[in-house]
């Protein structure tokens, strides 16, 4: 027996990668997948890993390592797989040399995402096998299984998690690292060069491999029947398995560890032994539709939702028809996420709001600039889209139409996929203004480095790619770097640049407030000088509240001393009371 | 032992993740099966956050459901109100008597409810803790959550020594002493 420790699902995957003998990992941060790469750093003597600028690059790096003959992986969130879907569909034809696994984290309930898509659907379309664990222990052990199957069946695998799995902790038993021998590289253009003649043959080949895998799935230990009372039978996988065990421990369960391809014989056999068959899966009816297409009677999305997370109580109500005595939640005002006190984005959004500008937004903390009181962002869709969306508006309505518009995008997001969009603007005679909110990190996912921070994933020094340099090299003539808290200069520059009939890039370069660990300055408000004008409240700083008499209070546990409120106060009612470091 | 259900609720950035790490370490030291569920990502930016901790002989789901919590540890009053209905009949609610206005209140689109604790006391067993004020007395307002944990510890299944041991292993080395002191303050409160 190995040592038992408590691990986050993502930590267990990192451990599984280490134990499986993985040698190369590449990733782009995305909640809820980010921590896998961060936990993997502790094994850096054995596993090379890196932050890639986006998921397509990460997946291709992993494919290259697999072709070279080692076990390789890439990590991303569900929408990251969309970016990586170009290599995904073709590596499916190529297969692997060293085992290849993409970890893809779905987000039922949308804790930190722009949509609720189901990776299993993408995997089916790309004919990629999918393994799904139900807790931290399985996250580690199944991850090793994924590599074994990947090599045995010459298929790249997707390892699917969800937020609840990724961010739950449970007990894991540690084992030693396996050291599988590197596979020899043999030049094989029929397998590795996807031109039409080769791909046609590979398509036939992978159809065959998938059938073999589907057959093998009937006896794989990770697909497990737990026969119990036969009145209710449930087919389930992943975290919903835990809800089933919690709500109906007496039911019979077919627990699928591999959700694509499905073990048809095992399912038919299980279905024949139970009175009523239920299929419990979060998001889309992926298992359900296949099972029903085989003429098996089952109940699924008729009584269970395609949205959000499930729970044991949900199953008690829907399947067991139990009348639960549950109190109603109290009426309470919501507490949506907000920009932190001292966030440099707040200052930029305040100026845009004052200038009555609209912004095409992007993915990052700054998406929060869409909500009151800043209310600047009009659109947010996917990584890198702000710049191209603005360009599309200009081409639809002409250059004057976007004089009161800008695109806003973060530094990491710009490097991810914004670069291509800016290239398009320069090439196609655009006149729009792009603001790059450069806070020197990938903030929303918990402060990961990227190609422009000067540090690798391991924290070692690296060449820092210059964002203004990229913009100039692409032919943008108007490139400005400004401190995000320099309100007058910011306002003047935005006015001037949006008025021009040329592409402009304004880079607001101020590090994320959470990155700077030094003691911060502190401001306090003086009630006797306060005229209750409300100017200082306009940027919506969470450290500021109104007293009963309408004067202002600054919470000393929250204030980080950015000074934005002080700059806005015309009556000197806000004063520095403590110097920072 | 039947599964015990604990919740930690608060505002993103108040240290709910550190607290859940401490509880996780503790339940392992006690030899239980354990599952914890946390919130990372966007909600950590000042949103309402909840952590679930479940321990006992065998734990299946990692979340605590409505009507099942034995103990709720709330770092802020409004968050106590939001999650109080998760308590089971004889469950206890430990609340840091502290107010953080959510943005809809700050900008005047909603009102912060009055008399939250008085109303909760009518329905639930509530322990009020003036942890933010008490932690100021210790010279570091950030350790308020250890004071609240100290109060909660009196309603859980672990010895003071087990708590100390896990605190020492979990908090940054420089802050071990102040965190233990803060825990003591809470542990001494009735």
XYZ file of C-alpha atoms in Angstrom:
771
model
C 0.000 0.000 0.000
C 1.322 3.418 -0.929
C 0.970 6.491 1.226
C -2.520 8.053 1.264
C -2.734 11.808 0.833
C -5.518 14.285 0.127
C -5.402 15.809 -3.334
C -7.383 18.176 -5.482
C -8.635 16.422 -8.636
C -6.201 18.489 -10.697
C -3.349 17.645 -8.339
C -4.197 13.945 -8.699
C -4.034 14.243 -12.497
C -0.575 15.809 -12.181
C 0.449 12.929 -9.930
C -1.035 10.470 -12.444
C 1.047 12.095 -15.186
C 4.162 11.713 -13.073
C 3.422 8.081 -12.214
C 2.533 7.282 -15.849
C 5.996 8.354 -16.915
C 4.836 11.386 -18.908
C 7.811 13.297 -20.283
C 6.254 16.339 -21.971
C 3.282 18.520 -21.031
C 2.111 21.766 -22.614
C -0.894 23.833 -21.589
C -2.675 27.157 -21.676
C -4.329 28.153 -18.382
C -8.110 27.858 -18.181
C -10.375 27.341 -15.180
C -10.916 24.564 -14.124
C -7.818 22.930 -15.685
C -5.046 25.355 -14.671
C -3.780 23.732 -11.466
C -2.775 20.510 -13.252
C 0.233 22.270 -14.770
C 0.983 24.119 -11.536
C 1.063 20.892 -9.513
C 3.120 19.171 -12.210
C 6.000 21.632 -11.607
C 7.075 19.654 -8.528
C 8.104 16.803 -10.847
C 10.159 19.037 -13.139
C 13.204 16.791 -12.947
C 11.191 14.080 -14.697
C 8.550 15.944 -16.711
C 9.229 18.831 -19.095
C 6.329 21.245 -19.129
C 5.490 24.694 -20.397
C 2.826 27.315 -20.821
C 2.001 27.606 -24.513
C 0.454 30.790 -25.951
C -2.745 28.873 -26.747
C -4.296 25.421 -26.712
C -3.681 24.705 -30.392
C 0.041 25.170 -29.820
C -0.093 23.117 -26.610
C -1.835 20.207 -28.345
C 0.598 20.283 -31.261
C 3.590 20.276 -28.894
C 2.149 17.177 -27.225
C 1.567 15.537 -30.624
C 5.191 16.225 -31.579
C 6.438 14.656 -28.365
C 4.222 11.616 -28.982
C 5.560 11.222 -32.520
C 9.071 11.384 -31.069
C 8.124 8.417 -28.900
C 7.417 9.635 -25.348
C 4.245 9.863 -23.283
C 2.896 13.386 -23.708
C -0.082 15.474 -22.617
C -1.732 18.855 -23.044
C -4.200 20.500 -20.631
C -7.002 22.916 -21.391
C -10.565 23.877 -20.540
C -13.488 22.906 -22.758
C -13.412 26.058 -24.865
C -9.656 25.633 -25.200
C -10.348 22.398 -27.048
C -12.171 24.458 -29.670
C -8.932 26.323 -30.310
C -7.093 22.976 -30.428
C -9.716 21.280 -32.557
C -7.728 21.673 -35.769
C -4.927 19.349 -34.615
C -7.484 17.241 -32.712
C -9.411 16.095 -35.774
C -6.282 15.196 -37.691
C -4.214 13.606 -34.938
C -7.229 11.352 -34.556
C -6.299 9.933 -37.981
C -2.596 9.836 -37.216
C -2.807 8.035 -33.900
C 0.181 8.006 -31.569
C 3.673 6.690 -31.033
C 4.221 7.512 -27.349
C 0.896 7.682 -25.470
C -0.975 10.956 -25.987
C -3.668 12.376 -23.685
C -5.416 15.746 -23.774
C -6.935 16.725 -20.444
C -10.076 18.731 -21.115
C -12.076 20.282 -18.275
C -15.781 21.018 -18.744
C -17.635 23.566 -16.640
C -21.248 22.512 -15.971
C -22.871 25.357 -14.076
C -20.582 27.928 -15.723
C -18.468 28.795 -12.714
C -15.881 30.506 -14.880
C -16.717 30.096 -18.568
C -18.531 31.621 -21.496
C -20.522 28.521 -22.415
C -21.490 25.082 -21.128
C -20.405 22.883 -24.042
C -19.895 19.147 -23.558
C -16.455 17.884 -24.588
C -17.817 14.377 -25.148
C -19.718 15.724 -28.183
C -16.524 17.155 -29.666
C -14.716 13.898 -28.930
C -17.384 11.874 -30.711
C -17.185 14.155 -33.735
C -13.389 13.777 -33.825
C -13.611 10.037 -33.020
C -11.409 10.436 -29.965
C -11.834 8.023 -27.024
C -12.741 9.643 -23.694
C -11.969 8.552 -20.149
C -13.725 10.199 -17.227
C -12.890 9.803 -13.490
C -15.307 10.197 -10.554
C -12.951 11.362 -7.800
C -9.323 12.239 -7.089
C -8.248 8.591 -6.657
C -9.643 7.687 -10.076
C -8.237 10.889 -11.575
C -4.756 9.596 -10.814
C -5.297 5.915 -11.635
C -7.431 6.372 -14.768
C -4.895 8.842 -16.106
C -2.370 6.024 -16.204
C -4.949 3.741 -17.826
C -5.472 6.390 -20.524
C -1.808 6.171 -21.534
C -1.819 2.379 -21.584
C -4.912 2.307 -23.825
C -3.579 5.129 -25.999
C -0.489 3.114 -26.830
C -2.288 -0.227 -27.084
C -4.916 1.021 -29.529
C -2.832 3.705 -31.270
C -5.389 6.386 -30.349
C -4.964 9.815 -28.763
C -7.246 10.049 -25.708
C -9.224 12.821 -24.069
C -9.293 12.764 -20.291
C -12.484 14.615 -19.419
C -13.034 16.301 -16.077
C -15.571 18.796 -14.798
C -15.209 21.708 -12.387
C -16.539 19.648 -9.481
C -13.993 16.898 -10.093
C -11.113 19.265 -10.802
C -11.727 21.379 -7.702
C -12.698 18.702 -5.198
C -10.210 17.047 -2.897
C -10.187 13.397 -1.959
C -7.850 10.649 -0.827
C -5.255 9.298 -3.240
C -2.802 6.446 -2.785
C 0.660 7.320 -4.098
C 2.644 4.927 -6.257
C 6.055 4.983 -7.879
C 6.731 6.496 -11.290
C 6.765 4.066 -14.168
C 9.591 4.574 -16.633
C 8.242 3.224 -19.912
C 10.926 3.009 -22.559
C 10.747 5.628 -25.298
C 9.196 4.199 -28.452
C 11.617 4.190 -31.366
C 10.862 6.813 -33.997
C 10.297 5.353 -37.433
C 9.606 7.566 -40.423
C 6.089 6.706 -41.568
C 4.520 9.252 -43.874
C 1.377 7.174 -44.409
C 0.681 7.612 -40.681
C 2.106 11.046 -40.008
C 1.639 13.110 -43.168
C -2.061 13.892 -43.489
C -2.397 14.532 -47.192
C -5.491 13.222 -48.939
C -4.126 9.878 -50.130
C -2.760 9.011 -46.696
C -5.665 10.418 -44.715
C -8.118 8.349 -46.755
C -6.327 5.184 -45.682
C -5.959 6.349 -42.086
C -9.681 7.084 -41.892
C -10.416 3.446 -42.653
C -7.754 2.379 -40.166
C -9.082 4.453 -37.254
C -12.641 3.276 -37.839
C -11.263 -0.223 -37.349
C -9.290 0.744 -34.236
C -12.343 2.401 -32.709
C -14.401 -0.761 -33.250
C -11.685 -2.790 -31.546
C -11.634 -0.337 -28.665
C -15.442 -0.421 -28.378
C -15.276 -4.210 -28.184
C -12.523 -4.096 -25.562
C -14.593 -1.577 -23.571
C -16.994 -4.410 -22.629
C -14.360 -5.940 -20.372
C -12.294 -2.917 -19.308
C -12.058 -2.770 -15.487
C -12.776 0.986 -15.557
C -16.277 0.150 -16.835
C -17.794 -1.403 -13.734
C -21.136 -3.014 -12.878
C -22.295 -2.693 -9.262
C -25.251 -5.095 -9.134
C -27.664 -4.414 -6.295
C -31.441 -4.141 -6.109
C -32.654 -4.487 -9.711
C -35.752 -2.269 -9.531
C -33.629 0.712 -10.507
C -30.587 0.534 -12.756
C -28.468 3.591 -13.499
C -25.835 4.151 -16.170
C -23.606 7.022 -15.136
C -20.019 8.317 -15.109
C -17.849 11.046 -13.639
C -19.059 13.139 -10.717
C -22.756 12.236 -11.267
C -21.808 8.696 -10.145
C -21.213 10.128 -6.662
C -24.644 11.770 -6.655
C -26.205 8.428 -7.629
C -24.380 6.607 -4.801
C -25.431 9.300 -2.351
C -29.098 9.421 -3.361
C -29.757 5.717 -4.047
C -27.069 3.469 -2.553
C -29.369 0.460 -3.071
C -29.683 0.886 -6.874
C -27.717 -1.133 -9.426
C -25.161 0.967 -11.260
C -23.158 0.639 -14.448
C -20.318 3.076 -13.888
C -18.529 4.029 -17.089
C -14.887 5.021 -16.819
C -14.654 5.249 -20.603
C -17.532 7.272 -22.062
C -16.474 7.064 -25.702
C -16.728 4.560 -27.310
C -19.458 2.905 -25.252
C -19.432 -0.800 -24.282
C -22.580 -1.892 -26.103
C -22.719 -5.503 -24.904
C -22.117 -4.502 -21.299
C -24.884 -1.909 -21.526
C -27.341 -4.306 -23.210
C -26.622 -6.927 -20.576
C -27.034 -4.464 -17.699
C -30.247 -3.048 -19.183
C -31.755 -6.537 -19.457
C -31.253 -7.151 -15.733
C -32.977 -4.059 -14.307
C -36.660 -3.048 -14.246
C -36.209 0.625 -15.029
C -33.060 2.042 -16.554
C -31.998 5.633 -15.905
C -29.103 7.482 -17.502
C -27.578 10.122 -15.278
C -25.106 12.398 -17.071
C -24.527 16.147 -16.691
C -24.873 18.345 -19.793
C -25.727 16.660 -23.109
C -27.473 13.277 -23.544
C -24.359 11.700 -25.050
C -24.679 8.257 -23.480
C -28.474 8.404 -23.558
C -28.887 9.035 -27.268
C -26.568 6.172 -28.189
C -28.210 3.756 -25.770
C -31.670 4.658 -27.040
C -30.506 4.314 -30.645
C -29.832 0.640 -29.863
C -33.508 0.171 -28.986
C -32.928 0.097 -25.238
C -35.622 1.702 -23.089
C -34.167 4.280 -20.739
C -35.104 7.501 -18.953
C -32.742 10.448 -18.985
C -33.239 13.994 -20.107
C -37.038 13.594 -19.943
C -36.655 14.182 -16.200
C -33.124 15.569 -15.864
C -31.767 18.855 -17.165
C -29.088 19.525 -19.790
C -28.001 22.591 -17.806
C -25.775 23.048 -14.787
C -24.575 20.632 -12.150
C -26.548 17.751 -10.692
C -26.834 16.844 -7.011
C -28.085 13.956 -4.902
C -31.158 15.988 -3.944
C -31.951 16.546 -7.614
C -31.896 12.765 -8.186
C -33.957 12.099 -5.041
C -36.662 14.364 -6.429
C -36.498 13.387 -10.108
C -35.940 9.615 -9.892
C -37.089 8.572 -6.412
C -39.963 11.117 -6.418
C -39.101 11.999 -2.836
C -40.725 15.029 -1.289
C -37.776 16.737 0.381
C -38.384 19.030 3.318
C -36.001 21.797 2.325
C -36.188 25.402 3.453
C -36.343 28.114 0.849
C -33.199 30.239 0.547
C -33.517 33.639 2.220
C -33.911 36.738 0.097
C -30.425 38.163 -0.198
C -28.873 40.582 -2.677
C -26.511 38.789 -5.046
C -22.763 39.052 -4.798
C -21.405 38.816 -8.334
C -17.626 38.760 -8.842
C -16.018 42.188 -9.218
C -12.705 43.763 -10.128
C -10.462 43.748 -7.041
C -9.717 46.941 -5.087
C -6.700 48.511 -6.786
C -7.267 46.697 -10.094
C -5.694 48.709 -12.938
C -8.576 47.735 -15.264
C -10.987 49.783 -13.149
C -9.152 52.984 -13.931
C -9.190 52.339 -17.701
C -12.882 51.427 -17.660
C -13.681 54.509 -15.604
C -12.118 56.707 -18.304
C -13.910 54.821 -21.106
C -17.178 55.221 -19.214
C -16.591 58.960 -18.776
C -15.879 59.291 -22.511
C -19.110 57.367 -23.234
C -17.172 54.773 -25.203
C -18.318 51.280 -26.105
C -15.883 48.390 -25.878
C -15.695 45.086 -27.679
C -14.458 42.902 -24.834
C -12.549 39.694 -24.430
C -11.931 36.847 -21.975
C -10.274 37.697 -18.664
C -10.917 39.513 -15.381
C -11.696 42.609 -17.435
C -14.885 40.990 -18.762
C -16.230 42.308 -15.432
C -16.091 45.786 -17.021
C -19.440 44.837 -18.575
C -21.346 45.232 -15.304
C -22.478 48.336 -13.409
C -21.221 50.803 -12.508
C -18.485 50.657 -15.179
C -20.761 49.185 -17.884
C -18.258 49.732 -20.684
C -18.059 46.349 -22.377
C -20.750 45.588 -24.957
C -19.565 42.231 -26.315
C -17.594 39.224 -25.061
C -17.470 35.960 -26.966
C -14.199 34.057 -26.980
C -10.433 34.458 -26.659
C -9.042 37.089 -29.014
C -12.413 38.079 -30.436
C -12.498 41.702 -29.231
C -10.204 42.986 -31.971
C -11.845 41.116 -34.842
C -15.346 41.994 -33.612
C -14.464 45.678 -33.663
C -13.036 45.253 -37.153
C -16.255 43.617 -38.346
C -18.297 46.519 -37.003
C -16.137 48.993 -38.883
C -16.459 47.055 -42.128
C -20.225 46.884 -41.670
C -20.855 50.522 -40.837
C -17.767 52.523 -41.802
C -14.965 54.166 -39.861
C -17.039 56.956 -38.312
C -19.335 54.413 -36.707
C -16.536 53.102 -34.482
C -15.106 56.439 -33.372
C -16.703 55.842 -29.965
C -15.632 52.194 -29.838
C -12.477 50.436 -28.728
C -11.420 46.811 -28.365
C -10.101 45.805 -24.926
C -7.995 42.694 -24.469
C -5.547 41.421 -21.846
C -1.863 40.727 -22.412
C -2.176 36.945 -22.189
C -5.319 36.911 -24.351
C -3.633 39.152 -26.930
C -0.775 36.670 -27.249
C -3.251 33.749 -27.275
C -5.258 34.710 -30.371
C -5.512 38.518 -30.427
C -2.340 38.832 -32.492
C -3.982 37.346 -35.586
C -6.907 39.741 -35.297
C -4.628 42.772 -35.079
C -2.770 41.509 -38.146
C -6.101 41.432 -39.936
C -6.844 45.041 -38.971
C -3.506 46.299 -40.265
C -3.797 44.291 -43.476
C -7.355 45.288 -44.255
C -7.142 49.069 -43.787
C -8.843 49.266 -40.398
C -8.940 52.438 -38.305
C -9.967 51.062 -34.900
C -8.297 51.480 -31.515
C -7.199 48.497 -29.463
C -6.466 48.830 -25.755
C -4.224 46.067 -24.420
C -4.746 45.879 -20.667
C -1.268 44.605 -19.836
C -1.167 43.525 -16.187
C 1.896 41.312 -16.755
C 0.134 38.029 -16.017
C -2.727 35.678 -16.832
C -4.751 37.006 -13.912
C -8.194 35.400 -13.951
C -6.889 31.849 -13.807
C -4.621 32.643 -10.864
C -1.540 34.448 -12.205
C 0.272 32.301 -14.718
C 3.256 33.527 -16.675
C 3.207 33.875 -20.450
C 5.505 34.690 -23.338
C 5.742 38.377 -22.402
C 6.351 38.099 -18.646
C 9.986 37.033 -18.840
C 9.434 33.870 -16.802
C 8.727 30.234 -17.652
C 6.108 28.043 -16.001
C 8.829 26.914 -13.589
C 9.608 30.554 -12.719
C 12.948 30.531 -14.529
C 14.045 33.561 -16.554
C 12.959 33.591 -20.203
C 13.071 36.055 -23.080
C 10.165 38.479 -22.638
C 8.423 39.027 -25.949
C 7.616 42.714 -26.416
C 3.935 43.415 -26.955
C 4.540 46.942 -28.305
C 7.303 45.420 -30.450
C 4.856 42.923 -31.967
C 2.369 45.701 -32.732
C 5.008 47.888 -34.383
C 6.429 44.964 -36.338
C 2.979 44.293 -37.763
C 2.826 47.874 -38.989
C 0.812 49.667 -36.313
C 2.167 53.216 -36.369
C 0.378 54.476 -33.277
C 1.542 52.452 -30.281
C 1.337 54.046 -26.813
C 2.369 52.665 -23.456
C 0.626 54.330 -20.505
C 0.320 53.755 -16.771
C -3.268 52.629 -16.212
C -3.677 55.067 -13.305
C -2.551 58.149 -15.258
C -6.096 59.414 -15.816
C -5.356 62.658 -17.741
C -2.911 60.992 -20.158
C -5.213 58.011 -20.610
C -8.169 60.222 -21.443
C -6.167 62.398 -23.831
C -4.670 59.385 -25.641
C -7.986 57.570 -26.052
C -9.600 60.735 -27.431
C -6.784 61.341 -29.914
C -6.334 57.771 -31.080
C -10.005 56.997 -31.619
C -10.251 60.166 -33.720
C -7.517 58.996 -36.105
C -8.205 57.142 -39.340
C -5.477 54.573 -38.560
C -5.068 51.526 -36.395
C -3.952 52.469 -32.880
C -2.837 50.354 -29.959
C -2.825 51.739 -26.427
C -1.049 49.484 -23.950
C -1.949 50.233 -20.346
C 0.993 48.700 -18.539
C 0.361 48.275 -14.805
C 0.825 44.939 -13.007
C -2.116 43.137 -11.446
C -2.570 44.428 -7.885
C -2.472 40.875 -6.533
C 0.993 40.287 -8.024
C 2.673 42.963 -5.932
C 3.131 41.481 -2.460
C 4.689 44.595 -0.894
C 2.801 46.507 1.805
C 0.334 48.797 0.084
C -0.425 52.432 0.880
C -3.721 53.186 2.611
C -6.195 56.000 2.059
C -8.919 57.254 4.380
C -11.890 59.557 3.816
C -12.510 62.637 5.993
C -16.178 63.128 6.742
C -15.718 66.849 7.497
C -14.337 67.599 4.033
C -16.630 65.225 2.111
C -19.290 67.015 0.069
C -21.149 63.759 -0.685
C -20.792 64.393 -4.440
C -20.292 60.682 -5.155
C -17.454 61.223 -7.683
C -15.148 58.794 -5.880
C -17.824 56.072 -5.949
C -18.150 56.130 -9.745
C -15.440 53.538 -10.500
C -17.210 51.066 -8.179
C -14.346 50.229 -5.828
C -15.449 47.495 -3.399
C -13.355 49.026 -0.603
C -15.644 52.074 -0.562
C -19.051 52.358 1.040
C -21.366 55.206 1.952
C -21.994 55.965 5.615
C -25.587 56.538 6.766
C -25.095 60.332 6.372
C -23.870 59.973 2.777
C -20.177 60.526 3.517
C -17.639 57.961 2.363
C -15.968 55.143 4.270
C -12.857 53.329 3.013
C -12.434 49.788 4.365
C -8.854 49.583 5.614
C -8.718 45.787 5.187
C -9.554 46.103 1.479
C -7.936 49.356 0.287
C -4.738 48.738 -1.659
C -3.854 52.393 -2.044
C -4.222 52.744 -5.821
C -5.301 56.343 -5.266
C -7.974 56.389 -7.959
C -10.589 57.722 -5.500
C -8.185 60.392 -4.264
C -7.541 61.551 -7.834
C -11.279 61.888 -8.411
C -12.014 63.839 -5.206
C -12.088 67.620 -5.842
C -12.318 68.498 -2.148
C -9.226 66.769 -0.744
C -11.472 64.618 1.411
C -9.424 61.498 0.708
C -5.962 61.376 2.209
C -3.001 59.054 2.302
C -2.755 57.768 5.870
C -0.096 55.081 5.458
C 2.788 54.917 2.992
C 3.379 51.714 1.076
C 6.673 49.907 0.644
C -18.927 7.525 11.899
C -21.791 8.979 9.907
C -20.642 11.623 7.441
C -20.265 15.096 8.918
C -20.989 18.063 6.680
C -19.184 21.376 7.071
C -19.494 24.493 4.911
C -17.278 27.553 4.777
C -18.946 30.544 3.137
C -17.611 34.011 2.505
C -16.478 36.552 -0.044
C -13.818 35.665 -2.635
C -10.449 36.767 -1.282
C -11.366 36.222 2.419
C -9.254 33.088 2.715
C -11.842 30.331 2.268
C -9.296 28.259 0.308
C -6.723 28.394 3.131
C -9.415 27.432 5.610
C -10.471 24.474 3.485
C -6.829 23.323 3.269
C -6.685 23.342 7.069
C -9.908 21.343 7.382
C -8.701 18.894 4.739
C -5.447 18.242 6.570
C -7.334 17.852 9.815
C -9.799 15.240 8.596
C -6.941 13.126 7.211
C -5.106 13.361 10.547
C -8.318 12.070 12.131
C -8.177 8.994 9.868
C -11.468 9.680 8.067
C -12.493 9.356 4.451
C -12.845 12.930 3.238
C -13.963 15.014 0.299
C -13.773 18.768 -0.118
C -15.108 20.973 -2.848
C -13.836 24.473 -3.521
C -14.425 27.423 -5.827
C -11.600 28.739 -7.987
C -11.633 31.122 -10.923
C -13.953 34.033 -11.497
C -15.966 33.816 -8.249
C -12.694 34.254 -6.340
C -12.819 37.879 -7.524
C -14.997 39.211 -4.715
C -17.949 36.922 -5.446
C -19.893 34.728 -3.060
C -17.832 31.575 -2.439
C -18.605 28.333 -0.689
C -16.406 25.399 0.292
C -17.833 22.018 1.250
C -16.053 19.609 3.594
C -17.397 16.097 4.247
C -15.749 13.469 6.413
C -16.722 10.128 7.928
C -16.333 6.418 7.278
C -17.174 6.654 3.567
C -17.943 9.806 1.591
C -19.526 9.724 -1.896
C -20.444 13.181 -3.208
C -18.070 16.089 -2.526
C -20.821 18.660 -1.945
C -23.089 19.403 1.006
C -26.734 19.695 0.024
C -29.508 21.904 1.346
C -30.731 20.825 4.765
C -27.641 18.706 5.517
C -24.926 20.915 7.017
C -23.825 20.204 10.603
C -21.730 23.345 10.796
C -21.637 26.453 8.627
C -18.684 28.772 9.113
C -19.568 32.178 7.646
C -16.936 34.880 7.226
C -19.524 37.568 6.516
C -23.137 38.215 7.576
C -24.837 38.366 4.180
C -23.162 35.119 3.150
C -24.439 33.523 6.389
C -27.937 34.563 5.360
C -27.492 33.267 1.808
C -26.489 29.752 2.894
C -28.270 29.298 6.269
C -30.934 27.043 4.716
C -28.221 24.439 4.103
C -28.190 23.768 7.879
C -29.818 20.633 9.220
C -32.274 20.972 12.119
C -29.716 20.891 14.941
C -26.865 22.392 12.899
C -24.841 25.368 14.099
C -24.014 28.579 12.305
C -20.826 30.418 13.248
C -20.753 33.934 11.857
C -18.070 36.561 11.709
C -20.060 39.693 12.622
C -18.761 41.637 9.641
C -20.283 43.346 6.656
C -18.926 43.563 3.127
C -21.261 45.316 0.741
C -21.764 43.524 -2.582
C -21.577 45.722 -5.678
C -25.378 45.964 -6.147
C -25.490 47.531 -2.645
C -22.450 49.762 -3.215
C -24.034 51.320 -6.295
C -27.478 51.606 -4.736
C -29.294 48.920 -6.739
C -30.013 46.779 -3.669
C -30.116 47.161 0.110
C -27.978 45.262 2.562
C -30.533 43.403 4.738
C -30.969 44.738 8.291
C -30.828 42.571 11.429
C -29.469 39.500 9.660
C -28.116 37.845 12.787
C -31.154 38.632 14.925
C -33.376 37.008 12.310
C -31.121 33.987 11.856
C -31.046 33.480 15.640
C -34.817 32.978 15.602
C -34.419 29.925 13.380
C -30.934 28.546 13.970
C -28.297 28.002 16.640
C -26.016 30.964 15.897
C -22.619 31.824 17.354
C -21.560 35.403 16.644
C -17.865 36.117 16.526
C -16.393 39.580 16.352
C -13.408 38.091 14.593
C -12.362 41.016 12.436
C -12.220 43.323 15.486
C -10.475 40.665 17.588
C -7.874 40.071 14.887
C -7.097 43.793 14.786
C -6.234 43.524 18.474
C -3.753 40.812 17.516
C -2.245 43.250 15.034
C -3.220 41.466 11.821
C -6.791 41.765 10.536
C -6.101 38.992 8.007
C -6.054 36.225 10.634
C -9.735 36.704 11.476
C -10.581 33.396 9.790
C -8.477 31.437 12.298
C -10.471 33.051 15.121
C -13.693 31.893 13.475
C -12.166 28.428 12.996
C -11.283 28.374 16.699
C -14.955 28.802 17.536
C -15.974 26.168 14.991
C -13.387 23.738 16.374
C -15.532 23.389 19.483
C -18.237 21.795 17.326
C -16.005 19.360 15.474
C -14.275 16.058 16.194
C -10.615 16.978 16.610
C -8.258 17.763 19.484
C -6.594 21.139 19.924
C -3.241 19.478 19.259
C -4.499 18.133 15.932
C -5.617 21.646 14.973
C -2.234 23.116 15.944
C -0.382 20.504 13.951
C -2.361 21.175 10.787
C -2.166 24.959 11.177
C 1.605 24.650 11.435
C 1.717 22.589 8.253
C -0.689 24.739 6.249
C -0.134 28.466 6.862
C 2.984 30.322 5.622
C 5.855 29.649 8.085
C 6.210 33.312 9.088
C 2.581 33.467 10.176
C 2.350 30.256 12.236
C 2.518 31.971 15.627
C -0.042 34.685 14.881
C -2.398 32.149 13.308
C -2.160 29.859 16.348
C -2.768 32.843 18.627
C -5.828 33.741 16.568
C -7.078 30.161 16.780
C -6.656 30.281 20.588
C -8.756 33.454 20.791
C -11.610 31.677 19.004
C -11.136 28.442 20.924
C -11.497 30.354 24.176
C -14.818 31.923 23.155
C -18.041 30.358 24.282
